mmCIF file of C-alpha atoms and ligand atoms in Angstrom:
data_model
loop_
_atom_site.group_PDB
_atom_site.id
_atom_site.type_symbol
_atom_site.label_atom_id
_atom_site.label_comp_id
_atom_site.label_asym_id
_atom_site.label_seq_id
_atom_site.Cartn_x
_atom_site.Cartn_y
_atom_site.Cartn_z
ATOM 1 C CA MET A 239 -50.073 28.596 83.020
ATOM 2 C CA ARG A 240 -47.515 28.818 85.781
ATOM 3 C CA LEU A 241 -48.569 25.264 86.659
ATOM 4 C CA TYR A 242 -47.237 24.135 83.274
ATOM 5 C CA ALA A 243 -43.626 25.025 84.074
ATOM 6 C CA GLY A 244 -44.101 24.430 87.824
ATOM 7 C CA ALA A 245 -45.115 20.764 87.550
ATOM 8 C CA LYS A 246 -42.151 20.027 85.291
ATOM 9 C CA ALA A 247 -39.790 21.643 87.810
ATOM 10 C CA VAL A 248 -41.234 19.704 90.749
ATOM 11 C CA PHE A 249 -41.110 16.354 88.981
ATOM 12 C CA TYR A 250 -37.633 17.101 87.667
ATOM 13 C CA ALA A 251 -36.453 17.712 91.247
ATOM 14 C CA LEU A 252 -38.187 14.525 92.419
ATOM 15 C CA SER A 253 -36.603 12.551 89.592
ATOM 16 C CA ARG A 254 -33.243 13.149 91.319
ATOM 17 C CA SER A 255 -34.391 11.687 94.626
ATOM 18 C CA ALA A 256 -32.667 8.386 95.365
ATOM 19 C CA THR A 257 -35.319 7.416 97.957
ATOM 20 C CA LEU A 258 -38.174 7.927 95.532
ATOM 21 C CA LYS A 259 -36.270 6.029 92.868
ATOM 22 C CA ARG A 260 -35.822 3.080 95.261
ATOM 23 C CA LEU A 261 -39.504 3.100 96.170
ATOM 24 C CA ALA A 262 -40.639 3.373 92.554
ATOM 25 C CA SER A 263 -38.198 0.678 91.432
ATOM 26 C CA LYS A 264 -39.564 -1.656 94.079
ATOM 27 C CA TYR A 265 -43.202 -1.335 93.026
ATOM 28 C CA GLY A 266 -43.264 0.214 89.559
ATOM 29 C CA MET A 267 -42.571 -2.787 87.321
ATOM 30 C CA ARG A 268 -43.182 -5.771 89.585
ATOM 31 C CA THR A 269 -46.104 -7.229 87.652
ATOM 32 C CA ARG A 270 -47.832 -6.542 84.370
ATOM 33 C CA GLU A 271 -50.336 -4.371 86.274
ATOM 34 C CA SER A 272 -47.700 -2.274 88.078
ATOM 35 C CA PHE A 273 -48.023 1.481 87.564
ATOM 36 C CA ALA A 274 -44.866 2.137 85.519
ATOM 37 C CA ARG A 275 -46.017 -0.437 82.958
ATOM 38 C CA ARG A 276 -48.448 2.088 81.659
ATOM 39 C CA PHE A 277 -45.580 4.016 80.024
ATOM 40 C CA ILE A 278 -42.752 1.481 79.870
ATOM 41 C CA ALA A 279 -42.858 -1.713 77.843
ATOM 42 C CA GLY A 280 -40.792 -3.714 80.338
ATOM 43 C CA GLU A 281 -37.288 -3.997 81.701
ATOM 44 C CA THR A 282 -35.968 -6.645 79.309
ATOM 45 C CA VAL A 283 -35.581 -6.663 75.558
ATOM 46 C CA GLU A 284 -37.822 -9.749 75.393
ATOM 47 C CA GLU A 285 -40.662 -7.839 77.054
ATOM 48 C CA ALA A 286 -40.122 -4.941 74.659
ATOM 49 C CA ILE A 287 -40.250 -7.235 71.619
ATOM 50 C CA GLU A 288 -43.462 -8.843 72.875
ATOM 51 C CA THR A 289 -45.042 -5.386 73.251
ATOM 52 C CA ALA A 290 -43.708 -4.343 69.859
ATOM 53 C CA ARG A 291 -45.267 -7.374 68.192
ATOM 54 C CA TYR A 292 -48.634 -6.511 69.706
ATOM 55 C CA ILE A 293 -48.292 -2.870 68.581
ATOM 56 C CA GLY A 294 -47.579 -4.049 65.048
ATOM 57 C CA THR A 295 -50.873 -5.953 65.000
ATOM 58 C CA GLN A 296 -52.703 -2.663 65.717
ATOM 59 C CA GLY A 297 -51.442 -1.057 62.490
ATOM 60 C CA LEU A 298 -49.038 1.194 64.399
ATOM 61 C CA LEU A 299 -45.393 1.837 63.532
ATOM 62 C CA LEU A 300 -42.859 1.951 66.344
ATOM 63 C CA THR A 301 -39.466 3.057 67.547
ATOM 64 C CA LEU A 302 -37.765 1.221 70.417
ATOM 65 C CA ASP A 303 -35.870 3.189 73.035
ATOM 66 C CA TYR A 304 -33.446 1.424 75.360
ATOM 67 C CA LEU A 305 -33.784 3.697 78.369
ATOM 68 C CA GLY A 306 -30.737 5.353 79.852
ATOM 69 C CA GLU A 307 -29.172 8.793 80.015
ATOM 70 C CA SER A 308 -26.399 10.818 81.628
ATOM 71 C CA VAL A 309 -23.823 8.055 81.895
ATOM 72 C CA ARG A 310 -20.700 9.181 83.775
ATOM 73 C CA THR A 311 -17.843 6.948 82.648
ATOM 74 C CA PRO A 312 -16.518 5.725 79.284
ATOM 75 C CA ASP A 313 -17.245 2.163 80.442
ATOM 76 C CA GLU A 314 -20.924 2.960 81.014
ATOM 77 C CA ALA A 315 -21.130 4.636 77.593
ATOM 78 C CA ASP A 316 -19.461 1.598 76.050
ATOM 79 C CA THR A 317 -21.932 -0.741 77.774
ATOM 80 C CA ALA A 318 -24.902 1.287 76.512
ATOM 81 C CA THR A 319 -23.464 1.279 72.981
ATOM 82 C CA ARG A 320 -22.973 -2.499 73.077
ATOM 83 C CA GLU A 321 -26.528 -2.920 74.349
ATOM 84 C CA TYR A 322 -27.821 -0.926 71.395
ATOM 85 C CA VAL A 323 -25.787 -2.979 68.942
ATOM 86 C CA ARG A 324 -27.134 -6.152 70.566
ATOM 87 C CA LEU A 325 -30.636 -4.691 70.377
ATOM 88 C CA LEU A 326 -30.250 -4.240 66.606
ATOM 89 C CA ASP A 327 -29.530 -7.969 66.265
ATOM 90 C CA VAL A 328 -32.477 -8.928 68.449
ATOM 91 C CA ILE A 329 -34.817 -6.665 66.483
ATOM 92 C CA VAL A 330 -33.615 -8.074 63.163
ATOM 93 C CA ALA A 331 -34.077 -11.636 64.443
ATOM 94 C CA SER A 332 -37.563 -10.855 65.759
ATOM 95 C CA GLY A 333 -38.772 -9.352 62.490
ATOM 96 C CA ILE A 334 -40.290 -6.226 64.069
ATOM 97 C CA GLU A 335 -39.774 -2.807 62.533
ATOM 98 C CA ALA A 336 -36.159 -1.581 62.342
ATOM 99 C CA ASN A 337 -36.354 1.761 64.106
ATOM 100 C CA ILE A 338 -34.676 2.918 67.322
ATOM 101 C CA SER A 339 -34.365 6.099 69.387
ATOM 102 C CA LEU A 340 -31.446 7.012 71.632
ATOM 103 C CA LYS A 341 -29.977 9.788 73.751
ATOM 104 C CA LEU A 342 -26.472 11.141 73.281
ATOM 105 C CA THR A 343 -25.747 11.445 77.014
ATOM 106 C CA GLN A 344 -26.306 7.683 77.110
ATOM 107 C CA LEU A 345 -23.456 7.307 74.598
ATOM 108 C CA GLY A 346 -21.052 9.553 76.493
ATOM 109 C CA ALA A 347 -21.855 13.134 75.370
ATOM 110 C CA GLY A 348 -21.197 14.202 78.958
ATOM 111 C CA ILE A 349 -17.746 12.592 78.950
ATOM 112 C CA ASP A 350 -16.363 13.943 75.714
ATOM 113 C CA ARG A 351 -17.548 14.650 72.209
ATOM 114 C CA ALA A 352 -15.196 12.208 70.474
ATOM 115 C CA THR A 353 -16.337 9.253 72.621
ATOM 116 C CA CYS A 354 -19.947 10.062 71.844
ATOM 117 C CA VAL A 355 -19.353 10.428 68.079
ATOM 118 C CA ASP A 356 -17.460 7.121 68.015
ATOM 119 C CA ASN A 357 -20.180 5.323 69.944
ATOM 120 C CA LEU A 358 -22.910 6.745 67.736
ATOM 121 C CA ARG A 359 -20.984 5.601 64.669
ATOM 122 C CA ARG A 360 -20.663 2.118 66.205
ATOM 123 C CA ILE A 361 -24.462 2.002 66.229
ATOM 124 C CA LEU A 362 -25.124 3.719 62.897
ATOM 125 C CA GLU A 363 -22.832 1.356 60.960
ATOM 126 C CA PRO A 364 -24.674 -1.910 61.740
ATOM 127 C CA ALA A 365 -27.980 -0.018 61.821
ATOM 128 C CA GLY A 366 -27.354 1.117 58.229
ATOM 129 C CA ARG A 367 -26.498 -2.413 57.108
ATOM 130 C CA HIS A 368 -29.777 -3.706 58.550
ATOM 131 C CA GLY A 369 -31.900 -0.843 57.182
ATOM 132 C CA PHE A 370 -32.585 0.785 60.561
ATOM 133 C CA PHE A 371 -33.587 4.371 61.078
ATOM 134 C CA VAL A 372 -32.010 5.912 64.199
ATOM 135 C CA ARG A 373 -33.595 8.927 65.885
ATOM 136 C CA ILE A 374 -31.575 11.069 68.254
ATOM 137 C CA ASP A 375 -33.811 12.267 71.086
ATOM 138 C CA MET A 376 -33.316 15.831 72.300
ATOM 139 C CA GLU A 377 -32.375 16.250 75.967
ATOM 140 C CA ASN A 378 -32.442 19.399 78.075
ATOM 141 C CA SER A 379 -30.998 22.648 76.764
ATOM 142 C CA PRO A 380 -27.385 22.307 77.982
ATOM 143 C CA TRP A 381 -27.161 19.476 75.400
ATOM 144 C CA THR A 382 -28.935 21.086 72.454
ATOM 145 C CA GLU A 383 -25.939 22.642 70.740
ATOM 146 C CA LEU A 384 -23.795 19.528 71.134
ATOM 147 C CA THR A 385 -26.612 17.262 69.936
ATOM 148 C CA VAL A 386 -27.222 19.323 66.793
ATOM 149 C CA ASP A 387 -23.472 19.578 66.220
ATOM 150 C CA ILE A 388 -22.903 15.813 66.527
ATOM 151 C CA PHE A 389 -25.895 15.139 64.310
ATOM 152 C CA GLU A 390 -24.456 17.433 61.624
ATOM 153 C CA THR A 391 -21.019 15.817 61.903
ATOM 154 C CA LEU A 392 -22.511 12.408 61.214
ATOM 155 C CA TRP A 393 -24.658 13.841 58.440
ATOM 156 C CA GLN A 394 -21.555 15.316 56.792
ATOM 157 C CA GLN A 395 -19.991 11.864 57.005
ATOM 158 C CA GLU A 396 -22.861 10.709 54.779
ATOM 159 C CA TYR A 397 -24.919 8.884 57.389
ATOM 160 C CA ARG A 398 -28.473 9.203 56.170
ATOM 161 C CA ASN A 399 -30.251 6.668 58.382
ATOM 162 C CA VAL A 400 -30.374 9.181 61.217
ATOM 163 C CA GLY A 401 -32.721 11.981 62.282
ATOM 164 C CA ILE A 402 -33.092 14.368 65.199
ATOM 165 C CA ALA A 403 -35.792 15.537 67.622
ATOM 166 C CA LEU A 404 -36.246 19.311 68.044
ATOM 167 C CA GLN A 405 -38.225 21.071 70.774
ATOM 168 C CA ALA A 406 -40.773 23.793 70.000
ATOM 169 C CA ALA A 407 -40.236 25.263 73.486
ATOM 170 C CA LEU A 408 -36.742 26.506 72.626
ATOM 171 C CA TYR A 409 -36.316 29.874 70.897
ATOM 172 C CA ARG A 410 -33.470 28.510 68.771
ATOM 173 C CA THR A 411 -35.560 25.752 67.189
ATOM 174 C CA GLU A 412 -36.840 27.980 64.399
ATOM 175 C CA GLN A 413 -33.271 28.199 63.058
ATOM 176 C CA ASP A 414 -32.606 24.519 63.742
ATOM 177 C CA VAL A 415 -35.686 23.475 61.771
ATOM 178 C CA GLN A 416 -34.664 25.714 58.896
ATOM 179 C CA ARG A 417 -31.170 24.209 58.924
ATOM 180 C CA MET A 418 -32.465 20.622 58.996
ATOM 181 C CA ASN A 419 -34.845 21.418 56.148
ATOM 182 C CA GLU A 420 -31.930 22.756 54.111
ATOM 183 C CA LEU A 421 -29.943 19.586 54.796
ATOM 184 C CA GLY A 422 -32.921 17.371 53.951
ATOM 185 C CA ALA A 423 -32.714 15.777 57.416
ATOM 186 C CA ARG A 424 -35.662 14.172 59.132
ATOM 187 C CA VAL A 425 -36.981 16.063 62.161
ATOM 188 C CA ARG A 426 -39.230 14.844 64.960
ATOM 189 C CA LEU A 427 -41.024 17.908 66.300
ATOM 190 C CA VAL A 428 -41.934 17.792 70.023
ATOM 191 C CA LYS A 429 -43.063 20.453 72.487
ATOM 192 C CA GLY A 430 -40.171 19.731 74.902
ATOM 193 C CA ALA A 431 -40.287 17.653 78.075
ATOM 194 C CA TYR A 432 -37.846 19.589 80.277
ATOM 195 C CA LYS A 433 -38.119 22.545 82.603
ATOM 196 C CA GLU A 434 -36.053 25.227 80.864
ATOM 197 C CA PRO A 435 -35.082 28.793 81.875
ATOM 198 C CA SER A 436 -36.733 31.800 80.212
ATOM 199 C CA THR A 437 -33.381 32.759 78.691
ATOM 200 C CA VAL A 438 -33.714 29.870 76.234
ATOM 201 C CA ALA A 439 -37.352 28.756 76.199
ATOM 202 C CA TYR A 440 -40.967 29.890 76.190
ATOM 203 C CA GLN A 441 -42.542 29.501 79.617
ATOM 204 C CA ARG A 442 -46.247 29.703 78.778
ATOM 205 C CA LYS A 443 -48.083 26.782 77.242
ATOM 206 C CA GLU A 444 -49.765 29.010 74.648
ATOM 207 C CA ASP A 445 -46.389 30.295 73.450
ATOM 208 C CA VAL A 446 -45.033 26.754 73.143
ATOM 209 C CA ASP A 447 -48.176 25.715 71.245
ATOM 210 C CA ALA A 448 -47.905 28.710 68.887
ATOM 211 C CA ALA A 449 -44.248 27.854 68.207
ATOM 212 C CA PHE A 450 -45.178 24.215 67.604
ATOM 213 C CA LEU A 451 -47.707 25.286 64.969
ATOM 214 C CA ARG A 452 -45.210 27.591 63.218
ATOM 215 C CA LEU A 453 -42.592 24.843 63.162
ATOM 216 C CA MET A 454 -45.088 22.220 62.016
ATOM 217 C CA ARG A 455 -45.953 24.469 59.047
ATOM 218 C CA ALA A 456 -42.262 24.951 58.207
ATOM 219 C CA LEU A 457 -41.791 21.168 58.264
ATOM 220 C CA VAL A 458 -44.875 20.467 56.167
ATOM 221 C CA ASP A 459 -43.755 23.117 53.654
ATOM 222 C CA SER A 460 -40.073 22.230 53.364
ATOM 223 C CA GLY A 461 -39.214 19.277 55.613
ATOM 224 C CA THR A 462 -38.193 15.725 54.746
ATOM 225 C CA TYR A 463 -40.662 13.160 56.050
ATOM 226 C CA PRO A 464 -41.326 15.114 59.274
ATOM 227 C CA ALA A 465 -42.628 13.431 62.407
ATOM 228 C CA ILE A 466 -45.197 15.440 64.337
ATOM 229 C CA ALA A 467 -44.921 14.050 67.850
ATOM 230 C CA THR A 468 -47.721 15.161 70.145
ATOM 231 C CA HIS A 469 -50.839 13.954 71.950
ATOM 232 C CA ASP A 470 -52.442 17.368 71.694
ATOM 233 C CA PRO A 471 -55.657 17.130 69.629
ATOM 234 C CA LEU A 472 -55.350 20.791 68.573
ATOM 235 C CA MET A 473 -51.827 20.298 67.199
ATOM 236 C CA ILE A 474 -52.930 17.121 65.434
ATOM 237 C CA ALA A 475 -55.996 18.746 63.871
ATOM 238 C CA ALA A 476 -53.921 21.715 62.701
ATOM 239 C CA THR A 477 -51.333 19.373 61.151
ATOM 240 C CA ARG A 478 -53.992 17.370 59.373
ATOM 241 C CA SER A 479 -55.591 20.426 57.871
ATOM 242 C CA TYR A 480 -52.322 22.157 56.935
ATOM 243 C CA ALA A 481 -50.943 18.985 55.299
ATOM 244 C CA ALA A 482 -54.189 18.667 53.319
ATOM 245 C CA GLU A 483 -54.067 22.340 52.297
ATOM 246 C CA ARG A 484 -50.447 21.952 51.128
ATOM 247 C CA ARG A 485 -51.287 18.628 49.462
ATOM 248 C CA LEU A 486 -48.715 16.695 51.455
ATOM 249 C CA ALA A 487 -49.645 13.034 51.017
ATOM 250 C CA ASN A 488 -50.228 10.934 54.138
ATOM 251 C CA ASP A 489 -47.149 8.837 53.424
ATOM 252 C CA ARG A 490 -44.864 11.905 53.355
ATOM 253 C CA PHE A 491 -45.099 12.583 57.103
ATOM 254 C CA GLU A 492 -46.091 10.777 60.276
ATOM 255 C CA PHE A 493 -47.583 11.353 63.681
ATOM 256 C CA GLN A 494 -45.857 9.996 66.752
ATOM 257 C CA MET A 495 -47.021 9.394 70.307
ATOM 258 C CA LEU A 496 -45.608 7.856 73.441
ATOM 259 C CA TYR A 497 -46.468 4.319 74.460
ATOM 260 C CA GLY A 498 -49.390 4.361 76.879
ATOM 261 C CA ILE A 499 -50.706 7.860 76.112
ATOM 262 C CA ARG A 500 -53.909 8.645 74.208
ATOM 263 C CA ARG A 501 -54.473 5.205 72.740
ATOM 264 C CA ASP A 502 -57.851 6.452 71.491
ATOM 265 C CA LEU A 503 -56.204 9.128 69.341
ATOM 266 C CA GLN A 504 -53.575 6.689 68.108
ATOM 267 C CA SER A 505 -56.145 4.292 66.719
ATOM 268 C CA SER A 506 -58.346 7.001 65.240
ATOM 269 C CA LEU A 507 -55.387 8.373 63.271
ATOM 270 C CA VAL A 508 -54.622 4.884 61.974
ATOM 271 C CA SER A 509 -58.272 4.411 60.952
ATOM 272 C CA ASP A 510 -58.157 7.742 59.144
ATOM 273 C CA GLY A 511 -55.203 6.537 57.067
ATOM 274 C CA TYR A 512 -52.314 8.357 58.758
ATOM 275 C CA ARG A 513 -48.954 6.911 59.705
ATOM 276 C CA MET A 514 -48.752 6.701 63.448
ATOM 277 C CA ARG A 515 -45.537 5.716 65.223
ATOM 278 C CA LEU A 516 -45.335 4.757 68.874
ATOM 279 C CA TYR A 517 -42.244 5.505 70.935
ATOM 280 C CA VAL A 518 -41.748 2.382 73.016
ATOM 281 C CA PRO A 519 -39.264 2.669 75.896
ATOM 282 C CA PHE A 520 -37.902 -0.255 77.865
ATOM 283 C CA GLY A 521 -35.023 -1.062 80.216
ATOM 284 C CA HIS A 522 -34.064 -0.879 83.865
ATOM 285 C CA GLU A 523 -33.273 2.840 83.828
ATOM 286 C CA TRP A 524 -36.904 3.916 83.481
ATOM 287 C CA PHE A 525 -37.232 6.260 86.447
ATOM 288 C CA PRO A 526 -36.244 9.665 84.881
ATOM 289 C CA TYR A 527 -38.366 8.935 81.788
ATOM 290 C CA PHE A 528 -41.286 7.967 83.980
ATOM 291 C CA MET A 529 -40.962 11.157 86.056
ATOM 292 C CA ARG A 530 -41.054 13.311 82.910
ATOM 293 C CA ARG A 531 -44.372 11.673 81.997
ATOM 294 C CA LEU A 532 -45.724 12.568 85.438
ATOM 295 C CA GLY A 533 -44.454 16.134 85.042
ATOM 296 C CA GLU A 534 -46.407 16.534 81.811
ATOM 297 C CA ARG A 535 -49.620 15.523 83.499
ATOM 298 C CA PRO A 536 -49.598 15.635 87.300
ATOM 299 C CA ALA A 537 -53.003 13.880 87.316
ATOM 300 C CA ASN A 538 -51.000 10.731 86.496
ATOM 301 C CA LEU A 539 -49.776 10.812 90.073
ATOM 302 C CA GLY A 540 -53.170 9.441 91.147
ATOM 303 C CA PHE A 541 -52.673 6.093 89.460
ATOM 304 C CA VAL A 542 -49.126 5.850 90.828
ATOM 305 C CA VAL A 543 -50.309 6.327 94.407
ATOM 306 C CA ARG A 544 -53.173 3.865 93.885
ATOM 307 C CA GLY A 545 -50.681 1.402 92.354
ATOM 308 C CA ILE A 546 -48.279 1.623 95.303
ATOM 309 C CA LEU A 547 -51.074 1.208 97.839
ATOM 310 C CA ARG A 548 -52.374 -1.828 95.959
ATOM 311 C CA GLU A 549 -48.975 -3.507 95.830
ATOM 312 C CA ARG A 550 -47.784 -2.909 99.394
HETATM 313 P P1 LIG B 147 -49.449 18.577 75.973
HETATM 314 O O1 LIG B 147 -48.446 18.412 77.058
HETATM 315 O O2 LIG B 147 -50.069 19.910 75.777
HETATM 316 O O3 LIG B 147 -50.549 17.464 76.154
HETATM 317 C C1 LIG B 147 -51.676 17.355 75.316
HETATM 318 C C2 LIG B 147 -52.580 16.253 75.829
HETATM 319 O O4 LIG B 147 -51.898 15.003 75.709
HETATM 320 C C3 LIG B 147 -52.907 16.335 77.320
HETATM 321 O O5 LIG B 147 -54.009 17.154 77.529
HETATM 322 C C4 LIG B 147 -53.163 14.891 77.669
HETATM 323 O O6 LIG B 147 -54.442 14.482 77.226
HETATM 324 C C5 LIG B 147 -52.160 14.162 76.826
HETATM 325 N N1 LIG B 147 -50.892 13.938 77.542
HETATM 326 C C6 LIG B 147 -49.713 14.579 77.335
HETATM 327 N N2 LIG B 147 -48.747 14.078 78.134
HETATM 328 C C7 LIG B 147 -49.354 13.116 78.879
HETATM 329 C C8 LIG B 147 -48.881 12.231 79.877
HETATM 330 N N3 LIG B 147 -47.618 12.236 80.283
HETATM 331 N N4 LIG B 147 -49.772 11.369 80.425
HETATM 332 C C9 LIG B 147 -51.053 11.325 80.014
HETATM 333 N N5 LIG B 147 -51.549 12.151 79.058
HETATM 334 C C10 LIG B 147 -50.716 13.030 78.495
HETATM 335 N N6 LIG B 147 -39.447 15.551 74.502
HETATM 336 C C11 LIG B 147 -38.160 15.987 74.481
HETATM 337 O O7 LIG B 147 -37.840 16.967 75.143
HETATM 338 N N7 LIG B 147 -37.232 15.330 73.720
HETATM 339 C C12 LIG B 147 -37.552 14.266 72.929
HETATM 340 O O8 LIG B 147 -36.692 13.711 72.241
HETATM 341 C C13 LIG B 147 -38.896 13.811 72.960
HETATM 342 N N8 LIG B 147 -39.302 12.725 72.208
HETATM 343 C C14 LIG B 147 -40.639 12.446 72.107
HETATM 344 C C15 LIG B 147 -41.075 11.466 71.219
HETATM 345 C C16 LIG B 147 -42.434 11.251 71.017
HETATM 346 C C17 LIG B 147 -42.882 10.218 70.050
HETATM 347 C C18 LIG B 147 -43.383 12.048 71.739
HETATM 348 C C19 LIG B 147 -44.857 11.876 71.509
HETATM 349 C C20 LIG B 147 -42.956 12.968 72.649
HETATM 350 C C21 LIG B 147 -41.602 13.171 72.857
HETATM 351 N N9 LIG B 147 -41.160 14.106 73.781
HETATM 352 C C22 LIG B 147 -39.834 14.498 73.760
HETATM 353 C C23 LIG B 147 -42.083 14.657 74.816
HETATM 354 C C24 LIG B 147 -42.687 15.977 74.403
HETATM 355 O O9 LIG B 147 -41.699 16.984 74.406
HETATM 356 C C25 LIG B 147 -43.811 16.402 75.360
HETATM 357 O O10 LIG B 147 -43.281 16.570 76.653
HETATM 358 C C26 LIG B 147 -44.960 15.399 75.432
HETATM 359 O O11 LIG B 147 -45.254 14.854 74.187
HETATM 360 C C27 LIG B 147 -46.238 16.096 75.978
HETATM 361 O O12 LIG B 147 -46.601 17.138 75.126
HETATM 362 P P2 LIG B 147 -47.838 17.064 74.087
HETATM 363 O O13 LIG B 147 -47.328 17.524 72.758
HETATM 364 O O14 LIG B 147 -48.435 15.738 74.087
HETATM 365 O O15 LIG B 147 -48.814 18.212 74.561
#
């Protein structure tokens, strides 16, 4: 089980390497067959829309994520915000589903709270007018409190087209889920993609899984249209049976998975009549996201190495 936390730590460290980023950027997205394409829909919005259209034909729902995080200046946060607002227009024009995901450090959470709240509002306003749902991703634990706090601020300002992701790995999530259930806010439950210290998070996979199951039950019992986001067949089976036991109809919750992972499970859930949403990332800033996917499953490294060798 030490491997579980260890791989995340190694890939997190590698994700900060400029050399590796240069190498990956050179080969990762060059053609449709390049290795990063497995997890990332493309670098441009046009590529993302093309992928989204195809996903729609498979009976899957989707959320588009314009990749980016940890911006350092107000100008960068402003650019990311404008890109999101532009993305809303492109999505509306294309007729695909109106649903996006974003990260608060992309909107300036690391610069100051007020900038981030303003930028989020600049997205939520037009998103609301066009009937979009906006999901706030959860980043690593130094951002948890601020993310929940900003979410609640917007909620108190009557924004209802917004939801939040919460991580089973963190000890605090039990309280956060309870709070979101009281508010009637929509939660996406995930295991947690980041290497976290034992002061704030479970370190063993079985403890994270047990927490995920407890939180899933709390969401099925008292949540508002919860999203159970996992590729783990055990978590999915447990959710299916608990939802059935509690008589939660299939249209009162959804499963979510990441683009490119467990396509077999995605289609079997759709065939069985469940709502299944794919998280579809795109954009030039794909490297940290890509490295987190490798950290979750180091075996993925094999296809990266094969991909680089093929393309050189
Ligand atoms: P687990 O890691 O136990 O994997 C179960 C099985 O899934 C594996 O055995 C394998 O078959 C398959 N699998 C999992 N990851 C794989 C990979 N990278 N490549 C190939 N196969 C893989 N995290 C976060 O911290 N903040 C967030 O906002 C989000 N948002 C988010 C949205 C959606 C829609 C999903 C599905 C996930 C996230 N995550 C996330 C990521 C999440 O925290 C977690 O890291 C991954 O989902 C992997 O955990 P699983 O629940 O899939 O279980």
